[in-house]
Structures are given as structure tokens and as C-alpha cells.
Amino acid sequence: MFKKVLILAVLISFVSCSSEFSEKEKQEYTVKGKEIAQATFKELSTNLMTQMKAGGPAQAIPFCNQEASPITEALSKKYNVEIKRTSNKLRSCDNDPSEREIEIMDSYEQLMLENKELKPIVEIDENQKKHFYAPIKIKANCLVCHGKVNETMTVETDSIIKSIYQFDIATGYTEGDLRGLWSITFNK
Ligand code: HEC
């Protein structure tokens, strides 16, 4: 009996070990994830700001609509990962969150209520896929398109957004709010 329990315990620890990160791996994937999220943010925001300067929200919004996914797809290829931005208050249905992503956003919201620091999360799922998650927070220059209508965001901008995204609920934010999540899945 004891032997059986022992064998079982060894087996369980073996199985669970193989689906867990070593500390070293955890650090490596955290660094990689951060680098990819930053590069994607930079690419998206540089392009966005160019469009904003050229033609304001009326030009920048259709640009986001058409170019956000080709830009993230190109970077996904470059880094051999799948890059996703998601939110618990969605604008585009293309970015809808998985159950795990919702759980993580809920836990970040909770940490914010407790005034605690939000740290990236790396983990392995049941299919052995490695994931990186990190919070996306609202900065001052996001408010033109994600702010409070009639305060930090004009009614005109809101109506342009609503004409493309009828179900948009990604407004009403203030600086520092949790806007959503970077979710990066590694192919290896
Ligand atoms: C010119 C308007 C504009 C500005 C400025 C802007 N966004 Fe957006 N945002 C959009 C549009 C349009 C979408 C939907 C298309 C897409 O996927 O990017 C979007 C989508 C997103 C998404 C994906 C989740 C979802 O709800 O679909 C996140 C996250 C996001 N924005 C964060 C930000 C942050 C953070 C900033 C500031 C650094 C910012 N945005 C600035 C227009 C804007």
C-alpha cells in the first residue's frame, strides 16, 4: 500500500513538474514577453500618433480598425509568438478575452483596489503552451479615444468610434485605469 502511494506521489510530482516553469525559465519568458509587448506597443502607438497628427481621430480610428491586426500579426511572425491585446471592456470583438484572460484581469483589478503592484504573469497551460500576461494601463494620450465622452473625449470622436464598433464599451476611462491585457502565447 505504502509503495503504491509512493509510486503515485512520484508520478504526480513528475507530471506536475513537466508542466511547471523553473525559476530560470520563468525569468526568461518574462523578459521575452516584456520585450515583445513593448515593441508591439511602440509600433502601434508610433503609427497611431502619426495618423493623429495627420488627421486627428477621424483618420486615426479607421487606421486602428484596419491596421492594428496586421501590425500585431507581423510582429507575431517576427517573434514566433501569438500577440493579443484584450480587455474586460471591449471595443473590437476581434480582441475578445479567454476565460483565463478574464480571470487575470479580475485579479489585476483586485490588486489595484488593494494598491498593490501589478506584475506580469507567466505560466504553462494544459497543452504545454507557454503564456505571458501583463497589464495595459491608460495613459493621458489614450483618453482622446478611450476617455469620458464630453470631458476628455469629444462626442464627435465617440460617434466615429460607434459607427465602426457598435458594441464599443471601451470609454469612460481615466489615467492609470486598467485598460486590458497583453496576452502573448509562445510557439516554443
Ligand atoms: C485614435 C484613437 C485611439 C487612441 C488614441 C487609442 N486607442 Fe485603443 N483602440 C482604438 C481602436 C479603434 C481600437 C479597436 C481596434 C484595435 O484593435 O486596435 C482600440 C483598441 C484597443 C485595445 C484592444 C482591446 C479592445 O477593447 O478592443 C486596447 C488594449 C487599447 N485600445 C488600449 C489603448 C491604450 C493603452 C491607448 C493609449 C496608449 C490607446 N488604446 C489609444 C482607438 C484608439
Short mmCIF file of C-alpha atoms and ligand atoms in Angstrom, two decimals:
data_model
loop_
_atom_site.label_atom_id
_atom_site.label_comp_id
_atom_site.label_asym_id
_atom_site.label_seq_id
_atom_site.Cartn_x
_atom_site.Cartn_y
_atom_site.Cartn_z
CA MET A 1 0.00 0.00 0.00
CA PHE A 2 2.73 2.39 1.08
CA LYS A 3 4.69 1.53 -2.01
CA LYS A 4 1.71 2.28 -4.22
CA VAL A 5 1.19 5.65 -2.61
CA LEU A 6 4.86 6.40 -3.05
CA ILE A 7 4.82 5.47 -6.73
CA LEU A 8 1.71 7.58 -7.19
CA ALA A 9 3.31 10.52 -5.44
CA VAL A 10 6.41 10.26 -7.62
CA LEU A 11 4.26 10.03 -10.72
CA ILE A 12 2.18 13.05 -9.76
CA SER A 13 5.21 15.16 -8.98
CA PHE A 14 6.78 14.09 -12.28
CA VAL A 15 3.68 15.04 -14.27
CA SER A 16 3.19 18.33 -12.46
CA CYS A 17 6.86 19.23 -12.77
CA SER A 18 6.78 18.90 -16.51
CA SER A 19 4.01 21.50 -16.70
CA GLU A 20 5.72 23.99 -14.46
CA PHE A 21 8.36 26.59 -15.13
CA SER A 22 11.73 26.51 -13.49
CA GLU A 23 12.65 29.88 -11.96
CA LYS A 24 15.17 30.42 -14.75
CA GLU A 25 12.60 29.74 -17.48
CA LYS A 26 10.10 31.98 -15.73
CA GLN A 27 12.56 34.84 -15.83
CA GLU A 28 13.48 34.19 -19.46
CA TYR A 29 9.87 34.21 -20.62
CA THR A 30 9.09 37.28 -18.51
CA VAL A 31 11.93 39.17 -20.20
CA LYS A 32 10.91 37.95 -23.67
CA GLY A 33 7.24 38.77 -23.05
CA LYS A 34 8.03 42.27 -21.82
CA GLU A 35 10.26 42.92 -24.82
CA ILE A 36 7.58 41.78 -27.29
CA ALA A 37 4.79 43.73 -25.56
CA GLN A 38 6.91 46.88 -25.53
CA ALA A 39 7.89 46.50 -29.19
CA THR A 40 4.23 46.00 -30.16
CA PHE A 41 3.11 48.97 -28.09
CA LYS A 42 5.80 51.13 -29.68
CA GLU A 43 4.87 50.05 -33.20
CA LEU A 44 1.14 50.59 -32.65
CA SER A 45 1.48 53.92 -30.87
CA THR A 46 4.04 55.43 -33.28
CA ASN A 47 1.75 54.61 -36.20
CA LEU A 48 -1.28 55.85 -34.31
CA MET A 49 0.32 59.16 -33.36
CA THR A 50 1.40 59.78 -36.95
CA GLN A 51 -2.21 59.33 -38.05
CA MET A 52 -3.47 61.53 -35.21
CA LYS A 53 -1.12 64.34 -36.24
CA ALA A 54 -2.09 63.99 -39.88
CA GLY A 55 -5.87 63.88 -39.47
CA GLY A 56 -6.97 63.60 -35.84
CA PRO A 57 -9.26 60.83 -34.53
CA ALA A 58 -11.27 60.82 -37.80
CA GLN A 59 -8.19 59.45 -39.55
CA ALA A 60 -6.60 57.53 -36.68
CA ILE A 61 -9.68 55.45 -35.76
CA PRO A 62 -10.17 53.86 -39.21
CA PHE A 63 -6.41 53.34 -39.24
CA CYS A 64 -6.57 51.35 -35.95
CA ASN A 65 -9.52 49.45 -37.30
CA GLN A 66 -7.63 48.30 -40.39
CA GLU A 67 -4.02 48.22 -39.27
CA ALA A 68 -3.96 47.06 -35.62
CA SER A 69 -4.26 43.38 -36.50
CA PRO A 70 -1.85 43.32 -39.50
CA ILE A 71 0.72 45.11 -37.30
CA THR A 72 0.34 42.65 -34.41
CA GLU A 73 0.29 39.71 -36.84
CA ALA A 74 3.55 40.82 -38.47
CA LEU A 75 5.20 41.12 -35.06
CA SER A 76 3.75 37.74 -34.00
CA LYS A 77 5.52 36.19 -37.00
CA LYS A 78 8.74 38.05 -36.29
CA TYR A 79 8.90 36.80 -32.68
CA ASN A 80 7.32 33.38 -33.36
CA VAL A 81 4.51 34.02 -30.88
CA GLU A 82 0.86 34.98 -30.90
CA ILE A 83 0.36 38.55 -29.71
CA LYS A 84 -3.03 39.60 -28.46
CA ARG A 85 -4.43 42.69 -26.75
CA THR A 86 -7.65 42.14 -24.90
CA SER A 87 -9.91 43.89 -22.40
CA ASN A 88 -12.76 43.44 -19.93
CA LYS A 89 -14.38 46.48 -21.61
CA LEU A 90 -14.05 45.66 -25.28
CA ARG A 91 -14.03 47.89 -28.31
CA SER A 92 -13.32 45.36 -31.04
CA CYS A 93 -14.91 41.89 -30.96
CA ASP A 94 -11.69 40.60 -32.59
CA ASN A 95 -9.96 41.06 -29.23
CA ASP A 96 -12.39 39.15 -27.00
CA PRO A 97 -10.81 37.58 -23.91
CA SER A 98 -10.49 33.88 -23.00
CA GLU A 99 -11.66 32.65 -19.60
CA ARG A 100 -8.11 32.70 -18.27
CA GLU A 101 -7.60 36.26 -19.53
CA ILE A 102 -10.78 37.38 -17.75
CA GLU A 103 -9.56 35.76 -14.51
CA ILE A 104 -6.23 37.55 -14.79
CA MET A 105 -7.86 40.94 -15.48
CA ASP A 106 -10.13 40.39 -12.45
CA SER A 107 -7.09 39.62 -10.30
CA TYR A 108 -5.32 42.77 -11.56
CA GLU A 109 -8.44 44.87 -10.77
CA GLN A 110 -8.42 43.39 -7.26
CA LEU A 111 -4.72 44.16 -6.78
CA MET A 112 -5.34 47.75 -7.89
CA LEU A 113 -8.10 48.12 -5.30
CA GLU A 114 -5.57 47.00 -2.71
CA ASN A 115 -3.00 49.46 -4.07
CA LYS A 116 -0.64 46.61 -4.94
CA GLU A 117 1.80 46.41 -7.80
CA LEU A 118 0.67 44.59 -10.98
CA LYS A 119 3.29 42.16 -12.19
CA PRO A 120 3.45 40.17 -15.42
CA ILE A 121 2.36 36.53 -15.17
CA VAL A 122 3.99 33.63 -17.00
CA GLU A 123 2.50 30.14 -16.98
CA ILE A 124 2.12 26.88 -18.89
CA ASP A 125 -1.35 25.66 -19.85
CA GLU A 126 -2.66 22.09 -20.04
CA ASN A 127 -1.44 21.83 -23.65
CA GLN A 128 2.09 22.78 -22.59
CA LYS A 129 1.79 26.22 -24.22
CA LYS A 130 3.69 29.00 -22.50
CA HIS A 131 1.89 32.26 -21.84
CA PHE A 132 2.88 35.78 -20.82
CA TYR A 133 0.29 38.22 -19.48
CA ALA A 134 0.82 41.86 -18.49
CA PRO A 135 -1.48 44.75 -17.66
CA ILE A 136 -2.24 47.58 -20.12
CA LYS A 137 -2.90 50.84 -18.36
CA ILE A 138 -4.47 54.05 -19.62
CA LYS A 139 -2.10 56.95 -20.30
CA ALA A 140 -3.09 60.57 -20.87
CA ASN A 141 -2.83 60.26 -24.65
CA CYS A 142 -5.23 57.30 -24.76
CA LEU A 143 -8.10 59.43 -23.47
CA VAL A 144 -8.98 61.06 -26.81
CA CYS A 145 -10.37 57.67 -27.85
CA HIS A 146 -10.98 55.91 -24.52
CA GLY A 147 -11.85 58.79 -22.17
CA LYS A 148 -15.07 60.21 -20.79
CA VAL A 149 -17.41 61.47 -23.50
CA ASN A 150 -17.88 65.24 -23.27
CA GLU A 151 -14.98 65.52 -20.84
CA THR A 152 -11.72 64.04 -22.10
CA MET A 153 -13.20 62.72 -25.34
CA THR A 154 -15.39 64.59 -27.83
CA VAL A 155 -18.88 63.48 -28.83
CA GLU A 156 -17.66 63.53 -32.44
CA THR A 157 -14.86 61.07 -31.74
CA ASP A 158 -17.24 58.83 -29.83
CA SER A 159 -19.68 58.79 -32.74
CA ILE A 160 -16.93 57.91 -35.24
CA ILE A 161 -15.97 55.02 -32.96
CA LYS A 162 -19.57 53.88 -32.51
CA SER A 163 -20.10 53.94 -36.29
CA ILE A 164 -17.37 51.29 -36.65
CA TYR A 165 -17.78 49.48 -33.31
CA GLN A 166 -21.47 49.44 -32.42
CA PHE A 167 -20.84 47.49 -29.25
CA ASP A 168 -17.93 49.62 -28.02
CA ILE A 169 -17.76 49.97 -24.24
CA ALA A 170 -14.09 50.99 -24.09
CA THR A 171 -14.73 54.58 -23.00
CA GLY A 172 -15.07 56.33 -19.65
CA TYR A 173 -11.51 55.66 -18.54
CA THR A 174 -9.22 57.93 -16.57
CA GLU A 175 -5.44 57.91 -16.48
CA GLY A 176 -3.99 54.92 -14.62
CA ASP A 177 -7.08 52.70 -15.09
CA LEU A 178 -6.63 49.12 -16.20
CA ARG A 179 -7.49 49.14 -19.90
CA GLY A 180 -6.76 45.50 -20.57
CA LEU A 181 -4.16 42.84 -21.02
CA TRP A 182 -1.22 41.84 -23.17
CA SER A 183 -1.52 38.14 -23.83
CA ILE A 184 1.42 36.53 -25.59
CA THR A 185 1.47 32.82 -26.39
CA PHE A 186 4.84 31.34 -27.27
CA ASN A 187 5.12 28.80 -30.07
CA LYS A 188 8.15 27.26 -28.37
C1 HEC B 1 -7.17 57.31 -32.25
C2 HEC B 1 -7.95 56.62 -31.26
C3 HEC B 1 -7.28 55.72 -30.25
C4 HEC B 1 -6.29 56.05 -29.35
C5 HEC B 1 -5.59 57.39 -29.18
C6 HEC B 1 -6.06 54.86 -28.56
N1 HEC B 1 -6.88 53.84 -28.97
FE1 HEC B 1 -7.03 51.98 -28.15
N2 HEC B 1 -8.29 51.42 -29.63
C7 HEC B 1 -8.78 52.25 -30.63
C8 HEC B 1 -9.50 51.46 -31.60
C9 HEC B 1 -10.20 51.99 -32.85
C10 HEC B 1 -9.44 50.12 -31.15
C11 HEC B 1 -10.02 48.87 -31.84
C12 HEC B 1 -9.07 48.38 -32.92
C13 HEC B 1 -7.87 47.72 -32.34
O1 HEC B 1 -7.87 46.52 -32.10
O2 HEC B 1 -6.87 48.46 -32.09
C14 HEC B 1 -8.66 50.14 -29.91
C15 HEC B 1 -8.40 49.01 -29.17
C16 HEC B 1 -7.61 48.99 -28.04
C17 HEC B 1 -7.31 47.80 -27.27
C18 HEC B 1 -7.73 46.37 -27.59
C19 HEC B 1 -8.90 45.89 -26.79
C20 HEC B 1 -10.25 46.31 -27.31
O3 HEC B 1 -11.03 46.84 -26.49
O4 HEC B 1 -10.57 46.09 -28.50
C21 HEC B 1 -6.53 48.19 -26.22
C22 HEC B 1 -5.96 47.30 -25.13
C23 HEC B 1 -6.33 49.62 -26.36
N3 HEC B 1 -7.01 50.08 -27.45
C24 HEC B 1 -5.55 50.38 -25.50
C25 HEC B 1 -5.18 51.69 -25.77
C26 HEC B 1 -4.19 52.41 -24.99
C27 HEC B 1 -3.47 51.86 -23.77
C28 HEC B 1 -4.04 53.64 -25.58
C29 HEC B 1 -3.08 54.74 -25.21
C30 HEC B 1 -1.68 54.38 -25.09
C31 HEC B 1 -4.97 53.68 -26.72
N4 HEC B 1 -5.63 52.49 -26.80
C32 HEC B 1 -5.13 54.78 -27.54
C33 HEC B 1 -8.58 53.61 -30.70
C34 HEC B 1 -7.63 54.33 -30.01
#
